[in-house]
XYZ file of C-alpha atoms in Angstrom:
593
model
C 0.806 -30.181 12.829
C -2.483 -32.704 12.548
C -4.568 -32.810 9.553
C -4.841 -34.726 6.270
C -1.872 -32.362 4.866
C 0.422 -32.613 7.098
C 2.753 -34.659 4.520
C 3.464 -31.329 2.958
C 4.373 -29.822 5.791
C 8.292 -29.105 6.186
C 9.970 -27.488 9.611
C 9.263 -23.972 9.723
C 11.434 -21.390 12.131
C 9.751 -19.867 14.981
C 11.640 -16.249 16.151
C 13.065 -16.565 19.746
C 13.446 -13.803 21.901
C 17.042 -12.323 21.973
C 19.269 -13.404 24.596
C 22.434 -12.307 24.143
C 22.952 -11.233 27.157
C 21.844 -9.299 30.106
C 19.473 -6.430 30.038
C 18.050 -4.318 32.600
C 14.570 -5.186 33.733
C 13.015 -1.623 32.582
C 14.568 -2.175 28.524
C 12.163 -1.555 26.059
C 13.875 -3.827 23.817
C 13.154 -7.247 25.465
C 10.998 -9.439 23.344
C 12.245 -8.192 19.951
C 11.656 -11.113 17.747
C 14.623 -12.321 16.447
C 16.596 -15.486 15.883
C 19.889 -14.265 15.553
C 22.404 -11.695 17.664
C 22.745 -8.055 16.915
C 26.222 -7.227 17.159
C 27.058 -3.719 16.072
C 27.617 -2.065 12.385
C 31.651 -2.307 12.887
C 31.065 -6.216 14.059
C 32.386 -8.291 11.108
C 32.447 -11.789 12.266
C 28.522 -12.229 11.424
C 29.012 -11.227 8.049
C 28.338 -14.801 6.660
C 25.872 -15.782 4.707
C 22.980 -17.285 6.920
C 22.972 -21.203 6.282
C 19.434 -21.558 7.834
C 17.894 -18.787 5.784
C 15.556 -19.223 2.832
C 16.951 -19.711 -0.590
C 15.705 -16.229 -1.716
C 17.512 -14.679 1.456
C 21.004 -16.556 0.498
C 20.815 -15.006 -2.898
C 20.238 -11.679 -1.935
C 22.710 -11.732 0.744
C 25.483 -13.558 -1.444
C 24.526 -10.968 -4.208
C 25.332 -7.855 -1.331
C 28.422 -9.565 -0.421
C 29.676 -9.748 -4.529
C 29.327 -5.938 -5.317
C 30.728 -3.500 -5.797
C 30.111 0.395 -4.441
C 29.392 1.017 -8.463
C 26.516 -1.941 -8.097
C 25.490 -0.398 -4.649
C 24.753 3.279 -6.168
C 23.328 1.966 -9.882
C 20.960 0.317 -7.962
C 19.611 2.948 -6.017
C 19.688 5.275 -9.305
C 17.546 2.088 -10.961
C 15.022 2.143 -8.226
C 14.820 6.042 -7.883
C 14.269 6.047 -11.770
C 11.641 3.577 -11.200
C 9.773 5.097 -8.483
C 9.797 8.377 -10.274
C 8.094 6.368 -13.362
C 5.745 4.962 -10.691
C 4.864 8.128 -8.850
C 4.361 9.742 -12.384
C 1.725 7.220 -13.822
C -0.070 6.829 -10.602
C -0.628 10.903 -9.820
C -2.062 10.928 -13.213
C -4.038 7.567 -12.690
C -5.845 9.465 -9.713
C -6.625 12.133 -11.643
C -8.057 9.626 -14.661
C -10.390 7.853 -12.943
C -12.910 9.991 -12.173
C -13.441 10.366 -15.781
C -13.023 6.516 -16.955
C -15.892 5.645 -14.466
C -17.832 8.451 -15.720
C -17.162 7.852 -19.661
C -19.195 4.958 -18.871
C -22.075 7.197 -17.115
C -20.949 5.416 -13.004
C -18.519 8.545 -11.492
C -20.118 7.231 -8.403
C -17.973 3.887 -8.597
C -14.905 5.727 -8.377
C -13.929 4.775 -4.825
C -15.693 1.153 -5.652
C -13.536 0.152 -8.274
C -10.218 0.290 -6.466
C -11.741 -1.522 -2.944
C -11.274 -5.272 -4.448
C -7.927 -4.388 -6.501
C -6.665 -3.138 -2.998
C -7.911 -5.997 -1.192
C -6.374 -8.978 -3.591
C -3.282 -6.357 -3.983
C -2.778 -6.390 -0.461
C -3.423 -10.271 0.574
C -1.405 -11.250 -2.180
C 1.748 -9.605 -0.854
C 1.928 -12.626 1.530
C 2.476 -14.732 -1.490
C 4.991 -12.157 -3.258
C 7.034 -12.177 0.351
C 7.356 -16.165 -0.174
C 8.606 -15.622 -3.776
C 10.933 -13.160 -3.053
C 12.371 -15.727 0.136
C 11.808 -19.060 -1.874
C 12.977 -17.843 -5.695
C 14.388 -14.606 -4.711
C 14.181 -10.768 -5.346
C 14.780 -10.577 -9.059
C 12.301 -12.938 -9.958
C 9.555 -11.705 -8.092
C 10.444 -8.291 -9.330
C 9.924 -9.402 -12.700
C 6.441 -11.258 -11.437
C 5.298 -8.389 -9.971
C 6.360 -6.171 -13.242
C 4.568 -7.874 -15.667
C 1.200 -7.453 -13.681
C 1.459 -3.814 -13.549
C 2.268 -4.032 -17.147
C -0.773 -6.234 -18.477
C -2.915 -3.947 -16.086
C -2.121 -0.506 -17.789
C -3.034 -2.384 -20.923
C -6.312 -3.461 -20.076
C -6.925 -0.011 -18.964
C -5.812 1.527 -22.301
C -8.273 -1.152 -23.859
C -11.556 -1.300 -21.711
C -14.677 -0.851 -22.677
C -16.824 -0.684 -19.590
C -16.172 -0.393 -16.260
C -16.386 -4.047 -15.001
C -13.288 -4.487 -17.586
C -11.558 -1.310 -15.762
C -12.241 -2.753 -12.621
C -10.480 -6.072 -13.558
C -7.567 -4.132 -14.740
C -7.520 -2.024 -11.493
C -6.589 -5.375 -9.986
C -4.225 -6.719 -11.944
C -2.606 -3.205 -12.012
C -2.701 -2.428 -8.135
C -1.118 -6.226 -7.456
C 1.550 -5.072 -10.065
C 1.752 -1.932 -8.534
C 1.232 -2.512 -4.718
C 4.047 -5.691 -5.172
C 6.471 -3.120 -6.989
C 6.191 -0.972 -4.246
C 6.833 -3.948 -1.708
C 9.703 -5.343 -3.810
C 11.679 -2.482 -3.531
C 11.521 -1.969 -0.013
C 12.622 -5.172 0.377
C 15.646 -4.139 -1.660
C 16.174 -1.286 0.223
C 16.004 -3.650 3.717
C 18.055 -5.946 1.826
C 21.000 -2.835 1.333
C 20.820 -0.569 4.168
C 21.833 -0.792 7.686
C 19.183 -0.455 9.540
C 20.283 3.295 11.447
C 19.957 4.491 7.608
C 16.854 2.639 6.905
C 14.184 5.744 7.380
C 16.844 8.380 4.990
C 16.753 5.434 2.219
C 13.092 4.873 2.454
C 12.804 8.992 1.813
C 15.307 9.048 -0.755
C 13.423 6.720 -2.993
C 10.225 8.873 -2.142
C 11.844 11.854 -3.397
C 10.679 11.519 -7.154
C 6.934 12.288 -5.453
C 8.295 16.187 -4.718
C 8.692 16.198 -8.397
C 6.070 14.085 -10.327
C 3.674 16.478 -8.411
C 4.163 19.416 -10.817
C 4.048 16.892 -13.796
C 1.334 14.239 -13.280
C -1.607 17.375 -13.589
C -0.501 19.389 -16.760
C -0.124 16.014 -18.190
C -3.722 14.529 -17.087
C -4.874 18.227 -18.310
C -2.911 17.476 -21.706
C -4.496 13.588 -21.935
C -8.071 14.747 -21.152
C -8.002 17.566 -23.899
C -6.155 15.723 -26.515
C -5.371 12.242 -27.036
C -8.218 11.095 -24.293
C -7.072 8.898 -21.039
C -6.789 5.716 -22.493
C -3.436 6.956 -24.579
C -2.481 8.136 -20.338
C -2.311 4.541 -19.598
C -1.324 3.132 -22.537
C 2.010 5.285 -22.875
C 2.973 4.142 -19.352
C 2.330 0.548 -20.386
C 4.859 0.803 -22.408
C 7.447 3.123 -20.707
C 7.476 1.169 -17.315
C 8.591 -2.021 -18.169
C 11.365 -0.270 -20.075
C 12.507 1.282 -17.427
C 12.574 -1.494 -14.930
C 13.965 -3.839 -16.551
C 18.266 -2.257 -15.986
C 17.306 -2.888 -12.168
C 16.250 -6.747 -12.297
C 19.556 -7.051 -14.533
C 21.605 -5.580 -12.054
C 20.612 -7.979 -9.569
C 20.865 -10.935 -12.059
C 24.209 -10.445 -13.258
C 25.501 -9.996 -9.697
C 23.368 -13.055 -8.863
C 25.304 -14.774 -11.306
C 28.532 -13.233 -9.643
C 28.157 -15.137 -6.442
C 27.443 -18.000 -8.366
C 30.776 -18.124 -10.070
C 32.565 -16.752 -6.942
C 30.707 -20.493 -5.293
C 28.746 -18.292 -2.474
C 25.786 -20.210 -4.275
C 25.847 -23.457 -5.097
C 22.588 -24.769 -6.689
C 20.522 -28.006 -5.344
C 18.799 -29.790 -7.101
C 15.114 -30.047 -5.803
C 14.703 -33.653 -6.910
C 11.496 -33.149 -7.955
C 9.203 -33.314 -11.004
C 7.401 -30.608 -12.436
C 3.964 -31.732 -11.402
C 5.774 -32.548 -7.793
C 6.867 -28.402 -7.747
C 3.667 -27.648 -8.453
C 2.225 -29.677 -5.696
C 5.103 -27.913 -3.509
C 4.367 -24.462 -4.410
C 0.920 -24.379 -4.383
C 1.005 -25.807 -0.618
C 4.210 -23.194 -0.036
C 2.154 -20.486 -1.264
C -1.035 -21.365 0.609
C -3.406 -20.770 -2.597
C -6.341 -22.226 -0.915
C -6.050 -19.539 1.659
C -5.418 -16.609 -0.793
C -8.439 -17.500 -2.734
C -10.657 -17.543 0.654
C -9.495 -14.072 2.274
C -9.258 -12.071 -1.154
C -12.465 -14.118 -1.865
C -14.090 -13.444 1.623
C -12.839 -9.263 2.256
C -14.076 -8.602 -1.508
C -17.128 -10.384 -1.251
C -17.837 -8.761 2.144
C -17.154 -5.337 1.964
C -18.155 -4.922 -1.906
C -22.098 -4.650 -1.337
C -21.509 -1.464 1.384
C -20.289 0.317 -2.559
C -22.756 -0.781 -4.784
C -26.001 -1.059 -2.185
C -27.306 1.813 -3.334
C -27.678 0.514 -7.130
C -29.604 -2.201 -6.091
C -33.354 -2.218 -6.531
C -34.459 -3.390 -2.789
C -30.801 -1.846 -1.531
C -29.565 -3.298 1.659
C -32.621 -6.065 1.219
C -31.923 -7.178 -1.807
C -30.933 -10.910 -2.439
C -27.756 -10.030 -4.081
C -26.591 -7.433 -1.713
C -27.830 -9.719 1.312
C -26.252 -13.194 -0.282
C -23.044 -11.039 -1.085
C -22.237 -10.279 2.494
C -23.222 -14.105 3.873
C -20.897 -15.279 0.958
C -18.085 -13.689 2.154
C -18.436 -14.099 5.946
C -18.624 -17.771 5.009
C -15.105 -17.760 2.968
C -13.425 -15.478 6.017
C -14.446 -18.185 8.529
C -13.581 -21.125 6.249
C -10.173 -19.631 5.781
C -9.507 -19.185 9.703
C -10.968 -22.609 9.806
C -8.103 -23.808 7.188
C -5.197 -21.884 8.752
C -6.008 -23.199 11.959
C -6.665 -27.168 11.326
C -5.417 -27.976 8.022
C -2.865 -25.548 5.837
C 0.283 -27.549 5.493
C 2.035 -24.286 5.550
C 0.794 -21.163 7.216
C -0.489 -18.237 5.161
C -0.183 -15.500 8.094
C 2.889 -16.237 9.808
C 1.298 -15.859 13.330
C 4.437 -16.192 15.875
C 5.621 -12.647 14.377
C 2.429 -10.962 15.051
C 2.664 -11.973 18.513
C 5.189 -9.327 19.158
C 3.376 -6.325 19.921
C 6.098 -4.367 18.198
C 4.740 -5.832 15.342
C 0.948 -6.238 15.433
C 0.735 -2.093 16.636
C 2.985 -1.510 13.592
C 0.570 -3.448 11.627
C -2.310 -2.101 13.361
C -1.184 1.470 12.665
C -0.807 1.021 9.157
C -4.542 -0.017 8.538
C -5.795 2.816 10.532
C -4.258 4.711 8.213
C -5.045 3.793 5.275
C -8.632 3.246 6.321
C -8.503 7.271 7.334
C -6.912 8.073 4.217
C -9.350 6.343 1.892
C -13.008 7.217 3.685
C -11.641 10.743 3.430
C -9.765 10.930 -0.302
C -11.912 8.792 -2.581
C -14.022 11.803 -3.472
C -11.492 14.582 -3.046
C -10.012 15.276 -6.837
C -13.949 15.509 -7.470
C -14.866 17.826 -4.527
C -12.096 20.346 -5.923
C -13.303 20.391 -9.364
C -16.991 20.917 -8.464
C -16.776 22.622 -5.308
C -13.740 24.827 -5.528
C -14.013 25.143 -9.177
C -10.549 24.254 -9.878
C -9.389 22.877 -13.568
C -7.334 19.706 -13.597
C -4.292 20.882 -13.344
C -4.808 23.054 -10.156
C -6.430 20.261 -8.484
C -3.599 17.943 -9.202
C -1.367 20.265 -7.174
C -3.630 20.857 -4.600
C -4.263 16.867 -4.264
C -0.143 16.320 -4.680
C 0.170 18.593 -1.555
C 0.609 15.282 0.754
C 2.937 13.630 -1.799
C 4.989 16.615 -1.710
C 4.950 17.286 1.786
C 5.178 13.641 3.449
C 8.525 13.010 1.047
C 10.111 16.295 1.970
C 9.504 16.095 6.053
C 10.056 11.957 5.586
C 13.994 13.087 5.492
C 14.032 15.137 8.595
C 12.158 12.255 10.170
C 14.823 9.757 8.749
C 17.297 11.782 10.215
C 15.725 12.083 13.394
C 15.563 8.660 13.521
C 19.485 7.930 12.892
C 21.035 10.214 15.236
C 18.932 9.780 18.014
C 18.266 5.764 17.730
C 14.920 5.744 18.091
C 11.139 6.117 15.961
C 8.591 5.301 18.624
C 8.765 8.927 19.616
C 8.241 10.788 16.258
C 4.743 8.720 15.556
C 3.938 8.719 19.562
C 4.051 12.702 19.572
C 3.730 14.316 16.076
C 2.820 11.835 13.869
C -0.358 10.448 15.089
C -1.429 13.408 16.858
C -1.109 15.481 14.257
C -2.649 13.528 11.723
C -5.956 13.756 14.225
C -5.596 17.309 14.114
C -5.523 17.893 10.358
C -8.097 15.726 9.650
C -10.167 16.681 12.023
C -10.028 20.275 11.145
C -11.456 19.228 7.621
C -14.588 18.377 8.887
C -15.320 21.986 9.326
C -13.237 23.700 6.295
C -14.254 20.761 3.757
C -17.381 22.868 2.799
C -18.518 25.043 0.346
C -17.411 28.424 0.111
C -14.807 27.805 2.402
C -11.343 29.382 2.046
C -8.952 27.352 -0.320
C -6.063 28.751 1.551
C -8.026 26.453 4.710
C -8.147 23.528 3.433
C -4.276 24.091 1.936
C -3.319 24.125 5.623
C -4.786 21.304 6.581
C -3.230 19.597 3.909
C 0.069 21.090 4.506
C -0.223 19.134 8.020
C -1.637 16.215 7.146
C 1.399 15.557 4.802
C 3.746 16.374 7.612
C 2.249 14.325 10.152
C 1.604 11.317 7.516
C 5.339 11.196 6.184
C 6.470 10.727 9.577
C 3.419 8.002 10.607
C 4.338 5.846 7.364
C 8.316 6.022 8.176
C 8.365 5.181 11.724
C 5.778 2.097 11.032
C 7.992 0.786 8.608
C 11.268 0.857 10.831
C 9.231 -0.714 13.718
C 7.924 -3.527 12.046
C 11.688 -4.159 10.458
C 13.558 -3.262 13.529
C 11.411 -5.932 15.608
C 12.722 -8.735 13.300
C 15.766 -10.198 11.661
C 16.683 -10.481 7.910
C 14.846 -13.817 7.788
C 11.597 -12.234 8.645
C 11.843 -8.750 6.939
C 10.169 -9.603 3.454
C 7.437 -11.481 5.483
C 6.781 -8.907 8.109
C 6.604 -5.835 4.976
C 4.409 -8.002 3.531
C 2.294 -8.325 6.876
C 2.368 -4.487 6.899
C 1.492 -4.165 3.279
C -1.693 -6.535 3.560
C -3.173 -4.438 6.717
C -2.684 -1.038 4.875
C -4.274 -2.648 1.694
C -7.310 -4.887 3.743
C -7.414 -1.020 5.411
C -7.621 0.757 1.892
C -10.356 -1.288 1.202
C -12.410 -0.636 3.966
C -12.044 2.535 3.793
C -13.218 2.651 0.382
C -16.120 0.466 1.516
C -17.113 3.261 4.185
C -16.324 6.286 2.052
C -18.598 4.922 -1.028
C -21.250 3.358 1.607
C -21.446 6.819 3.144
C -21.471 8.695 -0.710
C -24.063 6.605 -2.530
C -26.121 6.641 0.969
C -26.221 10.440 1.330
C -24.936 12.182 -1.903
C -28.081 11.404 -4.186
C -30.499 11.935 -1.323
C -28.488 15.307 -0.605
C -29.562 16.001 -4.371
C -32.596 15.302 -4.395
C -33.443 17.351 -1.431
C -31.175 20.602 -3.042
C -31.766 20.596 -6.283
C -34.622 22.763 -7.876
C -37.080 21.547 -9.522
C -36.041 22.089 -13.304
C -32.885 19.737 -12.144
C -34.771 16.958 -10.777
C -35.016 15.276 -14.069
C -31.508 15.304 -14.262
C -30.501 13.891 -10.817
C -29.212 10.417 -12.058
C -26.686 11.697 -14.793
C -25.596 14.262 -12.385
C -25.045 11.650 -9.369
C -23.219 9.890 -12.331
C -21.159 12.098 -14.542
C -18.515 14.622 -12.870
C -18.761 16.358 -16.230
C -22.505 16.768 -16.003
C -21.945 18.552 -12.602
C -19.328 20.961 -13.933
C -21.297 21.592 -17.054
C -23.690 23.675 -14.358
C -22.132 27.198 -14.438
C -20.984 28.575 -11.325
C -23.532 30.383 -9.320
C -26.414 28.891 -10.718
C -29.046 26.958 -8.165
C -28.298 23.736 -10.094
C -24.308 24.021 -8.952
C -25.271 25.424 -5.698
C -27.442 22.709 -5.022
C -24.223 19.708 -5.998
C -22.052 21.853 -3.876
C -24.437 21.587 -1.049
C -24.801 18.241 -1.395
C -20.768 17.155 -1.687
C -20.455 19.607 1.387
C -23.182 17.116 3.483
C -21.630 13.904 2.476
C -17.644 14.808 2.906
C -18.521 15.922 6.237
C -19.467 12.727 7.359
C -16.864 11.220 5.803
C -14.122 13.645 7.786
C -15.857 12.515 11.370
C -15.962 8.755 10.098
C -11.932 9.195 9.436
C -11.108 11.359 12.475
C -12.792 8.683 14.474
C -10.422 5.675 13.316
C -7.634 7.410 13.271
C -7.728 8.255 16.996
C -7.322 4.556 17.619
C -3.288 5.059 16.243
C -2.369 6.256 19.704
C -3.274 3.257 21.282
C -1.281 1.240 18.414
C 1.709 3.746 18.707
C 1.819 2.830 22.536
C 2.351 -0.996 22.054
C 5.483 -0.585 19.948
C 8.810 -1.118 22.233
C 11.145 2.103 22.249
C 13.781 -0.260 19.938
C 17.126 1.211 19.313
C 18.013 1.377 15.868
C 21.802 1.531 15.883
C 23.799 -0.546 17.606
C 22.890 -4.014 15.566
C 23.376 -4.978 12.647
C 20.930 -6.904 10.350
C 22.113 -6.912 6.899
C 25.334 -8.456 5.577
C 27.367 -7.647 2.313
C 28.408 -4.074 1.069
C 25.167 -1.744 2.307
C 24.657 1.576 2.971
């Protein structure tokens, strides 16, 4: 590499295309990017620890090959304990947050104030992948922990909703990184034929945090108020992840005294490390895409509060600002990072980049269409908290439950492509694309229920079979780097889909108003395009309510056609993936399941 860095710059390992040994000219499997052989699950002479891996990689794999069965099932009780904490706090987050952007008169910010907490949440799992790999699992467990931690507290403790949004990012980096932790661990202790049933098992708490998370928001919202929501949780989750990173230490420890492990000196000083790491971590890049994405897509959610809107200097310098940072940081990556932030030879396998691909379409689906729903059932369906919580929990519930049939699918036959090629996708089109005509007022609950009932189907079996394909097209080396790959699409697609959804809401909801309501509402149009408990204050059936429902029925509508749209570009993604076979390899070493 050329450039005035280039002294930092240490070999890095390029994936090579398996050659094992001969394959028929029509396999689907050629080009899966890998560095090492697959040999089969009963194959025991690759179960050494890989010598060219990354020190996080040699822990974790050391740490597998140290315990026992007891280890093996304690830690899957520690992560379904923590997931279930997780699922908990975030189902009654969701149903918060329309009300902490309104206690500070701006409901309308609701899908702005998670686009930039997304964004940095998602770009930084790059970074968490090269702490996990570098310093290992535990430790950037514990990183990742603390975040989530400090950002429930701020929420407890703001004042105002630029405060909430600065928690919001704190909290989703925490949160998303928690999330992307544990996956690793589950990569790092499955075989990869059992991958898809361990990914649904630690989904399973979903299918029964859905009948808690409402009756609890319900309980928050008439007693104690939402702050106590989040700052109960701040103290319960670190509590109960904590046994999990132990587990993994003492083992860690294990292999150490076993001498699987045998620590080197780095030679260097601490100013030297921090030198090292901040090249190793590419922070120069970090700051320029979570910099550049914010900075771009924030003015399509807060145009509309601008005095000259879309020509106003703010608004105007906003978008060139960020533009300029997105091209700076290609300009970086390309000439003059010592060490690459995107690890570009993996996302030339097409298994891969349509993996990757898929997962931002649907997120950016899933956003434009969501941001607004918890409101549209409250306002428009007239449903209390706690029946709108279920109604909302319909896809957690549903995606979880069908995510094991899809899991098992996916072992006995082999193979994923098929289950996102010809249900997944498809049906995910459908569902949504139904909504555009049921999402409106005085429509049948039972409708929109349906739709629901689909979407969670279609969507359990979408985010399972992208997961597997971006893991099964790469070797142990590469899996924390390629989740991470996956994570930052979905999250740079969450964001821009709650750029579109809160461009197309502050563009047409208050105009909508205007236009509905009668005249003795007029006065009232800014606290009720503000304040979701302005607009239920209206009784039902009177022109006031009638005239909001109107106008959330003309703005969701556009917002179903913007997501139906997007999402039929997932077929196209679905069709680049190779038809990999799942079981016949093996990828993980130690005791897994």
């Amino acid at each position: 590499m050329k450039g005035p860095l280039a002294r930092f710059t240490r070999p890095t390992e390029v994936p090579v295309v398996e050659e094992e040994k001969p394959r028929p000219e029509n396999d689907k499997e050629i080009g899966v990017v890998d560095n090492q052989p697959h040999s089969s699950e009963a194959d025991s002479d690759g179960d050494a620890i890989d010598s060219n891996a990354q020190a996080g990689v040699k822990k974790i794999e050391a740490t597998t090959k140290v315990w026992t069965k007891k280890s093996l099932i304690l830690a899957y009780i520690f992560i379904w304990i923590i997931y279930f904490v997780d699922s908990m706090q975030q189902g009654m987050g969701t149903l918060l947050t329309p009300y902490v952007t309104s206690a500070f008169a701006l409901h309308s910010l609701t899908a702005t104030t998670s686009v930039m907490s997304g964004i940095i949440g998602g770009v930084s799992k790059l970074t968490l992948a090269k702490i996990l790999d570098i310093w290992g699992r535990p430790q950037g467990f514990l990183v990742v922990v603390l975040l989530m931690t400090l950002g429930l507290i701020m929420m407890a403790a703001c004042n105002d909703v630029e405060t909430y949004a600065a928690a919001q990012v704190f909290y989703w980096v925490g949160y998303n990184g928690l999330s992307y932790t544990l996956s690793v661990f589950i990569a790092d202790t499955s075989a990869l034929k059992n991958r898809g049933l361990m990914l649904a098992f630690i989904s399973s708490p979903y299918i029964l945090t859905v009948w808690i998370t409402s009756p609890m928001a319900n309980s928050l919202l008439g007693g104690i108020g939402w702050r106590w929501g989040f700052g109960i949780f701040s103290i319960i989750t670190p509590i109960m992840c904590l046994p999990l990173f132990f587990l993994f230490t003492y083992n860690h420890q294990k292999a150490k005294k076993q001498g699987l492990l045998v620590h080197e000196p780095s030679g260097r000083t601490p100013w030297q490390s921090i030198v090292y790491y901040f090249w190793q971590f590419d922070v120069v890049c970090l700051i320029l895409v979570s910099g550049g994405f914010a900075l771009f897509l924030l003015p399509f959610n807060i145009y509309s509060y601008q005095y000259y809107g879309w020509k106003d200097r703010l608004t105007i310098a906003l978008i060139i600002t960020g533009g300029v940072l997105l091209i700076l940081a290609v300009v970086w990556e390309k000439w003059y990072a010592p060490v690459k932030f995107m690890p570009w030879e993996l996302l030339k396998d097409r298994t891969v980049l349509g993996a990757c691909i898929l997962s931002a379409i649907l997120f950016v689906e899933y956003y434009i269409w969501t941001a607004y729903f918890t409101s549209f059932l409250q306002v428009v369906m007239d449903l209390n908290v706690t029946q709108t919580g279920y109604i909302g929990n319909i896809y957690s519930l549903g995606s979880c439950f069908f995510s094991f049939i899809v899991g098992l699918a996916i072992r006995y036959t082999g193979r994923f492509k098929w289950t996102a090629l010809y249900f997944g996708v498809p049906v995910t089109i459908l569902s949504i694309g139904l909504l555009i005509h049921f999402r409106q007022p005085d429509t049948y609950l039972g409708w929109i229920i349906m739709c629901e009932i689909l979407y969670a189907f279609s969507g359990g079996t979408c985010v399972i079979a992208e997961q597997i394909a971006v893991m099964a097209a790469a070797t142990h080396q590469h899996v924390a780097v390629v989740l991470a790959m996956e994570g930052m699409f979905s999250s740079v697609g969450g964001g821009i889909g709650g750029t579109v959804s809160a461009a197309i809401w502050t563009g047409l909801f208050p105009k909508k108003l205007a236009q509905y309501l009668p005249e003795e509402s007029q006065a009232n149009l800014t606290s009720i395009y503000g304040d979701i408990t302005v607009q239920l204050s209206y009784p039902v059936g009177s022109p006031t309510r009638d005239a909001i429902k109107l106008a959330y029925g003309e703005s969701q509508k556009w917002m179903f056609v913007a997501a139906t749209a997007i999402t039929g570009l997932g077929i196209l993604s679905v069709m680049m993936w190779r038809d990999i076979k799942v079981k016949d390899f093996k990828q993980v070493k130690g005791l897994v399941i």
